[in-house]
């Protein structure tokens, strides 16, 4: 028997107990089918003394019940003596959290940002597409660390050098790579345009009208 309801583990347990009691069933098993589509967000700017429990409390205040639908990473140091945390969350709740843009945790206003996934080609090492769609140069035989042809990355003793940027100090497709940053900026810009369109649409609808009957 399949019963469909909101992903509420407390409700599932209540229904399980009721079925057992009414139908005198033993060995009944239930499980909550979670939304498999998960997204990652970063929350940044918590003070140096902030703990995970405070982050969860703030998220629950923003969206009651969301705690059962997310997985929290560990607190980590961020710039200016602040902290950050990475959270995996069901797609159902993603937009609700992102819509807030900021969240108060303790006495600090912290930023919420979605982690963007940039496609990376294993053939040409450029961002923005996958190998099956690649029309670029095949760099598979080159060292991924320095870009040279006569060895592999595991044996490399050279400094890091990106063959895409022609610059030392980073590998192809890393966070310092201009090609990667360009595609990441495009994704952020597209999402920003989408958010702006939604805000304009809501604004054009105007405030809700309430008619009082006396």
GROMACS .gro file of C-alpha atoms in nm:
model
  214
    1UNK     CA    1   0.000   0.000   0.000
    2UNK     CA    2   0.132   0.345  -0.091
    3UNK     CA    3   0.023   0.653   0.099
    4UNK     CA    4   0.135   0.989  -0.037
    5UNK     CA    5   0.164   1.289   0.193
    6UNK     CA    6   0.395   1.579   0.269
    7UNK     CA    7   0.751   1.479   0.362
    8UNK     CA    8   0.679   1.497   0.735
    9UNK     CA    9   0.839   1.220   0.937
   10UNK     CA   10   0.620   1.292   1.239
   11UNK     CA   11   0.306   1.252   1.028
   12UNK     CA   12   0.438   0.927   0.880
   13UNK     CA   13   0.500   0.784   1.228
   14UNK     CA   14   0.152   0.887   1.340
   15UNK     CA   15  -0.010   0.716   1.041
   16UNK     CA   16   0.203   0.405   1.092
   17UNK     CA   17   0.094   0.376   1.456
   18UNK     CA   18  -0.271   0.426   1.365
   19UNK     CA   19  -0.264   0.156   1.094
   20UNK     CA   20  -0.100  -0.090   1.331
   21UNK     CA   21  -0.360  -0.021   1.597
   22UNK     CA   22  -0.667  -0.037   1.372
   23UNK     CA   23  -0.563  -0.327   1.148
   24UNK     CA   24  -0.362  -0.523   1.404
   25UNK     CA   25  -0.066  -0.539   1.163
   26UNK     CA   26   0.281  -0.637   1.281
   27UNK     CA   27   0.603  -0.585   1.090
   28UNK     CA   28   0.470  -0.280   0.904
   29UNK     CA   29   0.750  -0.075   0.750
   30UNK     CA   30   0.731   0.284   0.634
   31UNK     CA   31   0.977   0.522   0.477
   32UNK     CA   32   0.983   0.882   0.368
   33UNK     CA   33   1.079   0.929   0.003
   34UNK     CA   34   1.285   1.245  -0.007
   35UNK     CA   35   1.316   1.473  -0.308
   36UNK     CA   36   1.632   1.341  -0.477
   37UNK     CA   37   1.703   1.675  -0.644
   38UNK     CA   38   1.932   1.860  -0.408
   39UNK     CA   39   2.097   2.195  -0.442
   40UNK     CA   40   2.380   2.357  -0.251
   41UNK     CA   41   2.379   2.698  -0.086
   42UNK     CA   42   2.646   2.893   0.099
   43UNK     CA   43   2.566   3.109   0.401
   44UNK     CA   44   2.846   3.354   0.480
   45UNK     CA   45   2.920   3.619   0.738
   46UNK     CA   46   2.844   3.453   1.073
   47UNK     CA   47   3.051   3.585   1.363
   48UNK     CA   48   3.349   3.385   1.487
   49UNK     CA   49   3.157   3.238   1.783
   50UNK     CA   50   2.850   3.124   1.588
   51UNK     CA   51   2.763   2.753   1.601
   52UNK     CA   52   2.570   2.525   1.363
   53UNK     CA   53   2.273   2.513   1.599
   54UNK     CA   54   2.227   2.890   1.561
   55UNK     CA   55   2.228   2.861   1.182
   56UNK     CA   56   1.965   2.588   1.194
   57UNK     CA   57   1.755   2.792   1.436
   58UNK     CA   58   1.764   3.090   1.199
   59UNK     CA   59   1.665   2.873   0.900
   60UNK     CA   60   1.376   2.722   1.096
   61UNK     CA   61   1.259   3.071   1.184
   62UNK     CA   62   1.274   3.167   0.817
   63UNK     CA   63   1.099   2.849   0.694
   64UNK     CA   64   0.943   2.634   0.970
   65UNK     CA   65   1.019   2.264   0.926
   66UNK     CA   66   1.303   2.311   0.678
   67UNK     CA   67   1.553   2.145   0.912
   68UNK     CA   68   1.426   1.798   0.819
   69UNK     CA   69   1.506   1.861   0.452
   70UNK     CA   70   1.866   1.979   0.459
   71UNK     CA   71   2.216   1.855   0.533
   72UNK     CA   72   2.455   2.099   0.696
   73UNK     CA   73   2.829   2.098   0.648
   74UNK     CA   74   3.075   2.217   0.910
   75UNK     CA   75   3.138   2.578   1.003
   76UNK     CA   76   3.455   2.707   0.838
   77UNK     CA   77   3.660   3.026   0.860
   78UNK     CA   78   3.575   3.303   0.615
   79UNK     CA   79   3.722   3.646   0.555
   80UNK     CA   80   3.734   3.926   0.815
   81UNK     CA   81   3.713   3.687   1.111
   82UNK     CA   82   3.371   3.556   1.009
   83UNK     CA   83   3.245   3.207   0.926
   84UNK     CA   84   3.065   3.030   0.643
   85UNK     CA   85   2.873   2.707   0.605
   86UNK     CA   86   2.764   2.496   0.307
   87UNK     CA   87   2.419   2.337   0.309
   88UNK     CA   88   2.256   2.081   0.079
   89UNK     CA   89   1.883   2.137   0.055
   90UNK     CA   90   1.586   1.986  -0.127
   91UNK     CA   91   1.486   2.177  -0.440
   92UNK     CA   92   1.139   2.229  -0.290
   93UNK     CA   93   1.281   2.473  -0.035
   94UNK     CA   94   1.565   2.622  -0.240
   95UNK     CA   95   1.382   2.917  -0.393
   96UNK     CA   96   1.214   3.006  -0.063
   97UNK     CA   97   1.553   3.042   0.103
   98UNK     CA   98   1.718   3.219  -0.192
   99UNK     CA   99   1.430   3.466  -0.208
  100UNK     CA  100   1.534   3.596   0.134
  101UNK     CA  101   1.886   3.680   0.002
  102UNK     CA  102   1.992   3.753   0.361
  103UNK     CA  103   1.929   3.591   0.698
  104UNK     CA  104   1.981   3.713   1.052
  105UNK     CA  105   2.190   3.468   1.254
  106UNK     CA  106   2.244   3.593   1.607
  107UNK     CA  107   2.315   3.964   1.575
  108UNK     CA  108   2.462   3.939   1.225
  109UNK     CA  109   2.300   3.974   0.884
  110UNK     CA  110   2.446   3.697   0.667
  111UNK     CA  111   2.434   3.643   0.291
  112UNK     CA  112   2.275   3.344   0.119
  113UNK     CA  113   2.412   3.235  -0.216
  114UNK     CA  114   2.341   2.939  -0.439
  115UNK     CA  115   2.633   2.723  -0.548
  116UNK     CA  116   2.643   2.720  -0.927
  117UNK     CA  117   2.756   2.415  -1.120
  118UNK     CA  118   2.964   2.509  -1.424
  119UNK     CA  119   3.003   2.235  -1.686
  120UNK     CA  120   3.366   2.150  -1.756
  121UNK     CA  121   3.490   1.968  -2.065
  122UNK     CA  122   3.737   1.685  -2.007
  123UNK     CA  123   3.867   1.721  -2.362
  124UNK     CA  124   3.959   2.088  -2.397
  125UNK     CA  125   3.935   2.176  -2.024
  126UNK     CA  126   3.718   2.478  -2.097
  127UNK     CA  127   3.402   2.560  -1.905
  128UNK     CA  128   3.049   2.594  -2.038
  129UNK     CA  129   3.008   2.262  -2.219
  130UNK     CA  130   3.070   1.888  -2.189
  131UNK     CA  131   3.303   1.660  -2.385
  132UNK     CA  132   3.027   1.524  -2.608
  133UNK     CA  133   2.963   1.877  -2.741
  134UNK     CA  134   3.328   1.983  -2.763
  135UNK     CA  135   3.473   2.131  -3.081
  136UNK     CA  136   3.791   2.254  -2.918
  137UNK     CA  137   4.148   2.131  -2.897
  138UNK     CA  138   4.206   1.791  -2.736
  139UNK     CA  139   4.423   1.846  -2.426
  140UNK     CA  140   4.381   1.501  -2.272
  141UNK     CA  141   4.743   1.405  -2.329
  142UNK     CA  142   4.873   1.713  -2.152
  143UNK     CA  143   4.960   1.747  -1.785
  144UNK     CA  144   4.658   1.892  -1.607
  145UNK     CA  145   4.884   2.079  -1.364
  146UNK     CA  146   5.119   2.264  -1.597
  147UNK     CA  147   4.981   2.194  -1.946
  148UNK     CA  148   5.298   2.032  -2.083
  149UNK     CA  149   5.296   1.720  -2.303
  150UNK     CA  150   5.578   1.501  -2.172
  151UNK     CA  151   5.427   1.386  -1.841
  152UNK     CA  152   5.111   1.352  -1.631
  153UNK     CA  153   4.997   1.561  -1.335
  154UNK     CA  154   5.087   1.294  -1.078
  155UNK     CA  155   5.453   1.315  -1.186
  156UNK     CA  156   5.463   1.691  -1.238
  157UNK     CA  157   5.725   1.899  -1.058
  158UNK     CA  158   5.647   2.223  -1.243
  159UNK     CA  159   5.450   2.519  -1.113
  160UNK     CA  160   5.081   2.526  -1.191
  161UNK     CA  161   5.005   2.691  -1.525
  162UNK     CA  162   4.669   2.727  -1.698
  163UNK     CA  163   4.690   2.663  -2.075
  164UNK     CA  164   4.363   2.853  -2.120
  165UNK     CA  165   4.471   3.176  -1.949
  166UNK     CA  166   4.841   3.126  -2.027
  167UNK     CA  167   4.907   3.223  -1.665
  168UNK     CA  168   5.096   3.057  -1.382
  169UNK     CA  169   4.951   3.007  -1.036
  170UNK     CA  170   4.639   2.805  -1.113
  171UNK     CA  171   4.509   2.507  -1.309
  172UNK     CA  172   4.259   2.509  -1.594
  173UNK     CA  173   3.902   2.549  -1.476
  174UNK     CA  174   3.993   2.643  -1.119
  175UNK     CA  175   3.838   2.935  -0.932
  176UNK     CA  176   4.119   3.165  -1.051
  177UNK     CA  177   4.076   3.069  -1.418
  178UNK     CA  178   3.936   3.352  -1.633
  179UNK     CA  179   3.747   3.106  -1.855
  180UNK     CA  180   3.577   2.949  -1.553
  181UNK     CA  181   3.496   3.287  -1.394
  182UNK     CA  182   3.343   3.413  -1.718
  183UNK     CA  183   3.098   3.122  -1.735
  184UNK     CA  184   3.021   3.147  -1.364
  185UNK     CA  185   2.939   3.516  -1.410
  186UNK     CA  186   2.706   3.427  -1.696
  187UNK     CA  187   2.514   3.182  -1.475
  188UNK     CA  188   2.485   3.438  -1.196
  189UNK     CA  189   2.374   3.708  -1.440
  190UNK     CA  190   2.106   3.480  -1.590
  191UNK     CA  191   1.969   3.400  -1.245
  192UNK     CA  192   1.979   3.766  -1.145
  193UNK     CA  193   1.780   3.859  -1.458
  194UNK     CA  194   1.525   3.590  -1.372
  195UNK     CA  195   1.487   3.720  -1.016
  196UNK     CA  196   1.448   4.078  -1.140
  197UNK     CA  197   1.174   3.968  -1.381
  198UNK     CA  198   0.986   3.794  -1.099
  199UNK     CA  199   1.015   4.102  -0.874
  200UNK     CA  200   0.887   4.328  -1.154
  201UNK     CA  201   0.594   4.095  -1.215
  202UNK     CA  202   0.501   4.095  -0.847
  203UNK     CA  203   0.538   4.472  -0.831
  204UNK     CA  204   0.315   4.524  -1.136
  205UNK     CA  205   0.040   4.320  -0.974
  206UNK     CA  206   0.022   4.572  -0.692
  207UNK     CA  207  -0.094   4.506  -0.337
  208UNK     CA  208  -0.377   4.265  -0.273
  209UNK     CA  209  -0.718   4.429  -0.241
  210UNK     CA  210  -0.929   4.349   0.064
  211UNK     CA  211  -1.292   4.443   0.081
  212UNK     CA  212  -1.438   4.482   0.427
  213UNK     CA  213  -1.803   4.397   0.470
  214UNK     CA  214  -1.964   4.600   0.746
   0.00000   0.00000   0.00000
